[in-house]
PDB file of C-alpha atoms in Angstrom:
ATOM      1  CA  MET T  13      45.593 -71.120  69.679  1.00 92.00           C
ATOM      2  CA  LYS T  14      46.880 -71.461  73.222  1.00 96.00           C
ATOM      3  CA  LEU T  15      49.285 -68.599  74.091  1.00 98.00           C
ATOM      4  CA  ALA T  16      51.545 -68.201  76.989  1.00 98.00           C
ATOM      5  CA  ILE T  17      52.802 -64.958  78.222  1.00 98.00           C
ATOM      6  CA  VAL T  18      56.263 -65.366  79.897  1.00 98.00           C
ATOM      7  CA  ILE T  19      57.155 -62.983  82.524  1.00 98.00           C
ATOM      8  CA  PRO T  20      60.562 -62.939  84.183  1.00 98.00           C
ATOM      9  CA  ALA T  21      60.311 -61.255  87.487  1.00 98.00           C
ATOM     10  CA  PHE T  22      62.663 -60.197  90.258  1.00 97.00           C
ATOM     11  CA  ASN T  23      61.377 -58.223  93.191  1.00 98.00           C
ATOM     12  CA  GLU T  24      58.212 -56.843  91.341  1.00 97.00           C
ATOM     13  CA  ALA T  25      55.778 -57.369  94.180  1.00 98.00           C
ATOM     14  CA  ASN T  26      54.338 -53.843  93.587  1.00 97.00           C
ATOM     15  CA  SER T  27      53.517 -54.425  89.927  1.00 97.00           C
ATOM     16  CA  ILE T  28      53.286 -58.099  89.084  1.00 98.00           C
ATOM     17  CA  ALA T  29      49.407 -58.509  90.038  1.00 98.00           C
ATOM     18  CA  SER T  30      48.492 -55.718  87.634  1.00 97.00           C
ATOM     19  CA  VAL T  31      50.799 -57.093  84.943  1.00 97.00           C
ATOM     20  CA  VAL T  32      49.048 -60.665  85.305  1.00 98.00           C
ATOM     21  CA  ALA T  33      45.680 -59.316  85.125  1.00 97.00           C
ATOM     22  CA  ALA T  34      46.386 -57.149  82.081  1.00 97.00           C
ATOM     23  CA  VAL T  35      47.979 -60.025  80.000  1.00 98.00           C
ATOM     24  CA  SER T  36      45.507 -62.780  81.321  1.00 97.00           C
ATOM     25  CA  ARG T  37      42.928 -61.765  78.563  1.00 96.00           C
ATOM     26  CA  TYR T  38      45.256 -62.845  75.855  1.00 97.00           C
ATOM     27  CA  GLY T  39      46.522 -66.173  77.306  1.00 97.00           C
ATOM     28  CA  THR T  40      48.228 -67.964  80.298  1.00 98.00           C
ATOM     29  CA  PRO T  41      50.605 -65.911  82.299  1.00 98.00           C
ATOM     30  CA  VAL T  42      53.718 -67.835  83.277  1.00 98.00           C
ATOM     31  CA  VAL T  43      55.695 -65.796  85.855  1.00 98.00           C
ATOM     32  CA  VAL T  44      59.284 -66.760  86.474  1.00 98.00           C
ATOM     33  CA  ASP T  45      60.074 -65.682  90.103  1.00 98.00           C
ATOM     34  CA  ASP T  46      63.902 -65.344  89.754  1.00 97.00           C
ATOM     35  CA  GLY T  47      64.932 -65.535  93.315  1.00 97.00           C
ATOM     36  CA  SER T  48      62.742 -62.494  94.706  1.00 97.00           C
ATOM     37  CA  HIS T  49      63.047 -61.433  98.276  1.00 97.00           C
ATOM     38  CA  ASP T  50      59.536 -60.024  98.339  1.00 97.00           C
ATOM     39  CA  ASP T  51      56.073 -61.483  97.615  1.00 97.00           C
ATOM     40  CA  THR T  52      56.374 -61.448  93.819  1.00 98.00           C
ATOM     41  CA  GLY T  53      55.746 -65.141  93.355  1.00 97.00           C
ATOM     42  CA  ILE T  54      52.771 -64.958  95.929  1.00 98.00           C
ATOM     43  CA  ARG T  55      51.111 -62.129  94.469  1.00 98.00           C
ATOM     44  CA  ALA T  56      51.483 -63.322  90.911  1.00 98.00           C
ATOM     45  CA  ALA T  57      49.800 -66.624  91.851  1.00 98.00           C
ATOM     46  CA  ALA T  58      47.046 -64.951  93.702  1.00 98.00           C
ATOM     47  CA  ALA T  59      46.432 -62.923  90.451  1.00 98.00           C
ATOM     48  CA  GLY T  60      46.110 -66.199  88.532  1.00 98.00           C
ATOM     49  CA  ALA T  61      49.441 -66.884  87.041  1.00 98.00           C
ATOM     50  CA  VAL T  62      51.460 -70.097  86.698  1.00 98.00           C
ATOM     51  CA  VAL T  63      54.507 -69.348  88.751  1.00 98.00           C
ATOM     52  CA  VAL T  64      57.760 -71.085  88.509  1.00 98.00           C
ATOM     53  CA  ARG T  65      60.554 -70.295  91.210  1.00 97.00           C
ATOM     54  CA  GLN T  66      64.082 -70.358  90.612  1.00 96.00           C
ATOM     55  CA  SER T  67      67.178 -69.095  92.424  1.00 95.00           C
ATOM     56  CA  ASN T  68      68.557 -65.761  90.911  1.00 93.00           C
ATOM     57  CA  GLY T  69      69.783 -66.932  87.694  1.00 93.00           C
ATOM     58  CA  GLY T  70      69.129 -63.607  85.750  1.00 95.00           C
ATOM     59  CA  TYR T  71      67.108 -62.542  82.920  1.00 95.00           C
ATOM     60  CA  ASP T  72      68.248 -65.108  80.223  1.00 96.00           C
ATOM     61  CA  SER T  73      67.828 -68.035  82.719  1.00 97.00           C
ATOM     62  CA  ALA T  74      64.305 -66.838  83.789  1.00 97.00           C
ATOM     63  CA  LEU T  75      63.309 -66.747  80.017  1.00 97.00           C
ATOM     64  CA  ALA T  76      64.693 -70.086  79.441  1.00 97.00           C
ATOM     65  CA  THR T  77      62.750 -71.480  82.496  1.00 97.00           C
ATOM     66  CA  GLY T  78      59.828 -69.708  81.298  1.00 97.00           C
ATOM     67  CA  PHE T  79      59.912 -71.140  77.844  1.00 97.00           C
ATOM     68  CA  ALA T  80      60.387 -74.688  79.167  1.00 97.00           C
ATOM     69  CA  SER T  81      57.402 -74.297  81.531  1.00 96.00           C
ATOM     70  CA  ALA T  82      55.264 -72.919  78.727  1.00 96.00           C
ATOM     71  CA  GLU T  83      56.054 -75.973  76.639  1.00 95.00           C
ATOM     72  CA  LYS T  84      55.080 -78.318  79.601  1.00 96.00           C
ATOM     73  CA  ILE T  85      51.537 -76.736  79.719  1.00 94.00           C
ATOM     74  CA  GLY T  86      51.147 -77.242  76.108  1.00 94.00           C
ATOM     75  CA  VAL T  87      51.130 -74.034  74.321  1.00 96.00           C
ATOM     76  CA  ASP T  88      51.130 -73.275  70.563  1.00 96.00           C
ATOM     77  CA  ALA T  89      52.977 -69.947  71.029  1.00 97.00           C
ATOM     78  CA  LEU T  90      54.429 -67.634  73.442  1.00 96.00           C
ATOM     79  CA  VAL T  91      55.348 -64.042  74.069  1.00 97.00           C
ATOM     80  CA  THR T  92      57.390 -62.286  76.803  1.00 97.00           C
ATOM     81  CA  ILE T  93      56.587 -59.019  78.571  1.00 96.00           C
ATOM     82  CA  HIS T  94      58.347 -57.183  81.498  1.00 94.00           C
ATOM     83  CA  ALA T  95      57.122 -57.367  85.015  1.00 95.00           C
ATOM     84  CA  ASP T  96      57.331 -53.716  85.742  1.00 92.00           C
ATOM     85  CA  ARG T  97      54.574 -52.519  83.534  1.00 89.00           C
ATOM     86  CA  GLN T  98      57.346 -51.077  80.967  1.00 88.00           C
ATOM     87  CA  LEU T  99      55.306 -52.664  78.116  1.00 89.00           C
ATOM     88  CA  ASP T 100      51.607 -52.280  77.366  1.00 91.00           C
ATOM     89  CA  ALA T 101      49.786 -55.456  77.438  1.00 92.00           C
ATOM     90  CA  ALA T 102      47.834 -54.471  74.465  1.00 92.00           C
ATOM     91  CA  ALA T 103      50.863 -54.970  72.321  1.00 90.00           C
ATOM     92  CA  ILE T 104      50.427 -58.826  72.593  1.00 92.00           C
TER      93      ILE T 104
END
């Protein structure tokens, strides 16, 4: 089963790489950079995530974008997780 982990992110440069690293063992991280003004997208890509950038549409829009992007890469299932290390990746 191919799993995507959708991670909406806005100005999370300080935590995104560690979140991507933590979830990568479970599936493909898909980071939606929601108009960040920092290096969130760059750091997410460097950590191995599929990165989709959008203008600041908010959390719900970032989720929808992430779901559509996950569908395009052909996953069987997806989960979401926060970009700020609020949730433990082991919960996946």
